[in-house]
Amino acid sequence: PMLESGARRLKRSIIIDINSIKFCSDEDIEKYKKIKYLKDYILDKEKEIKNYNIEQNTNLESTLSSINGRKLTNIGTFRAYIINYLKNNSNIRKDMPIVVKQQQATHQGLPLEIYTFINNIDFTEFESIQSDIFDHIFAVINEFDLEVYQAPTGKFAIKYKES
């Protein structure tokens, strides 16, 4: 199938620290509107959420508005960013699935799986393209106030001891 399709499957997860998942603030939303791959998504979601909250008669002044109404989350916005980033990546097959999904949470965190197809079957090229994609994802994740899970190392113990 790989030779016939001319594509190699990319299926890899990154594990998000669940403690870093949050609702987006107004400042976050304004920042995300300036990101090329998110502008349209944010504008559409703002309308959808506003309409929902009006229909549900949600008191947006209440401290419980995030619970009683709808709001954007940083993880959902990050997923939308990755999808749009992949759709605009010339190395990705647009006629094949482009999926970014949450998997079952574990004691390590929330696996976010990227499932798509790269338009190059050469193993070395595929690995290079895959690495470039994940280099980008790891580099931009902090813009969404998300953290990747990483098992504690001795480095943290030394830092803590010095404090």
Short mmCIF file of N, CA, C and O in Angstrom, two decimals, residues 23 58-69 71:
data_model
loop_
_atom_site.label_atom_id
_atom_site.label_comp_id
_atom_site.label_asym_id
_atom_site.label_seq_id
_atom_site.Cartn_x
_atom_site.Cartn_y
_atom_site.Cartn_z
N PHE A 23 -8.74 27.05 30.36
CA PHE A 23 -9.56 27.87 29.49
C PHE A 23 -8.72 29.04 29.00
O PHE A 23 -7.84 29.54 29.71
N THR A 58 -26.31 32.15 29.51
CA THR A 58 -25.18 32.03 30.42
C THR A 58 -24.78 33.41 30.94
O THR A 58 -24.59 34.34 30.16
N ASN A 59 -24.68 33.54 32.24
CA ASN A 59 -24.23 34.79 32.85
C ASN A 59 -22.71 34.83 32.74
O ASN A 59 -22.00 34.20 33.52
N LEU A 60 -22.20 35.58 31.77
CA LEU A 60 -20.76 35.62 31.52
C LEU A 60 -20.00 36.43 32.56
O LEU A 60 -18.78 36.39 32.60
N GLU A 61 -20.71 37.16 33.40
CA GLU A 61 -20.07 37.93 34.47
C GLU A 61 -19.79 37.05 35.68
O GLU A 61 -18.99 37.40 36.53
N SER A 62 -20.45 35.91 35.75
CA SER A 62 -20.30 35.00 36.88
C SER A 62 -18.93 34.34 36.85
O SER A 62 -18.37 34.07 35.79
N THR A 63 -18.41 34.05 38.03
CA THR A 63 -17.13 33.33 38.12
C THR A 63 -17.30 31.90 37.62
O THR A 63 -16.32 31.23 37.34
N LEU A 64 -18.55 31.43 37.50
CA LEU A 64 -18.81 30.08 37.02
C LEU A 64 -19.11 30.04 35.52
O LEU A 64 -19.51 29.02 34.99
N SER A 65 -18.90 31.16 34.82
CA SER A 65 -19.24 31.21 33.39
C SER A 65 -18.48 30.17 32.58
O SER A 65 -18.99 29.65 31.59
N SER A 66 -17.26 29.84 32.99
CA SER A 66 -16.48 28.83 32.27
C SER A 66 -17.10 27.44 32.42
O SER A 66 -16.96 26.61 31.53
N ILE A 67 -17.77 27.23 33.52
CA ILE A 67 -18.39 25.93 33.77
C ILE A 67 -19.79 25.88 33.17
O ILE A 67 -20.18 24.91 32.53
N ASN A 68 -20.56 26.94 33.38
CA ASN A 68 -21.95 26.97 32.93
C ASN A 68 -22.09 27.26 31.44
O ASN A 68 -23.09 26.91 30.84
N GLY A 69 -21.11 27.90 30.86
CA GLY A 69 -21.17 28.24 29.44
C GLY A 69 -20.10 27.49 28.67
O GLY A 69 -19.61 26.46 29.11
N LYS A 71 -16.32 27.96 26.53
CA LYS A 71 -15.13 28.78 26.35
C LYS A 71 -14.09 27.97 25.60
O LYS A 71 -14.09 26.74 25.68
#
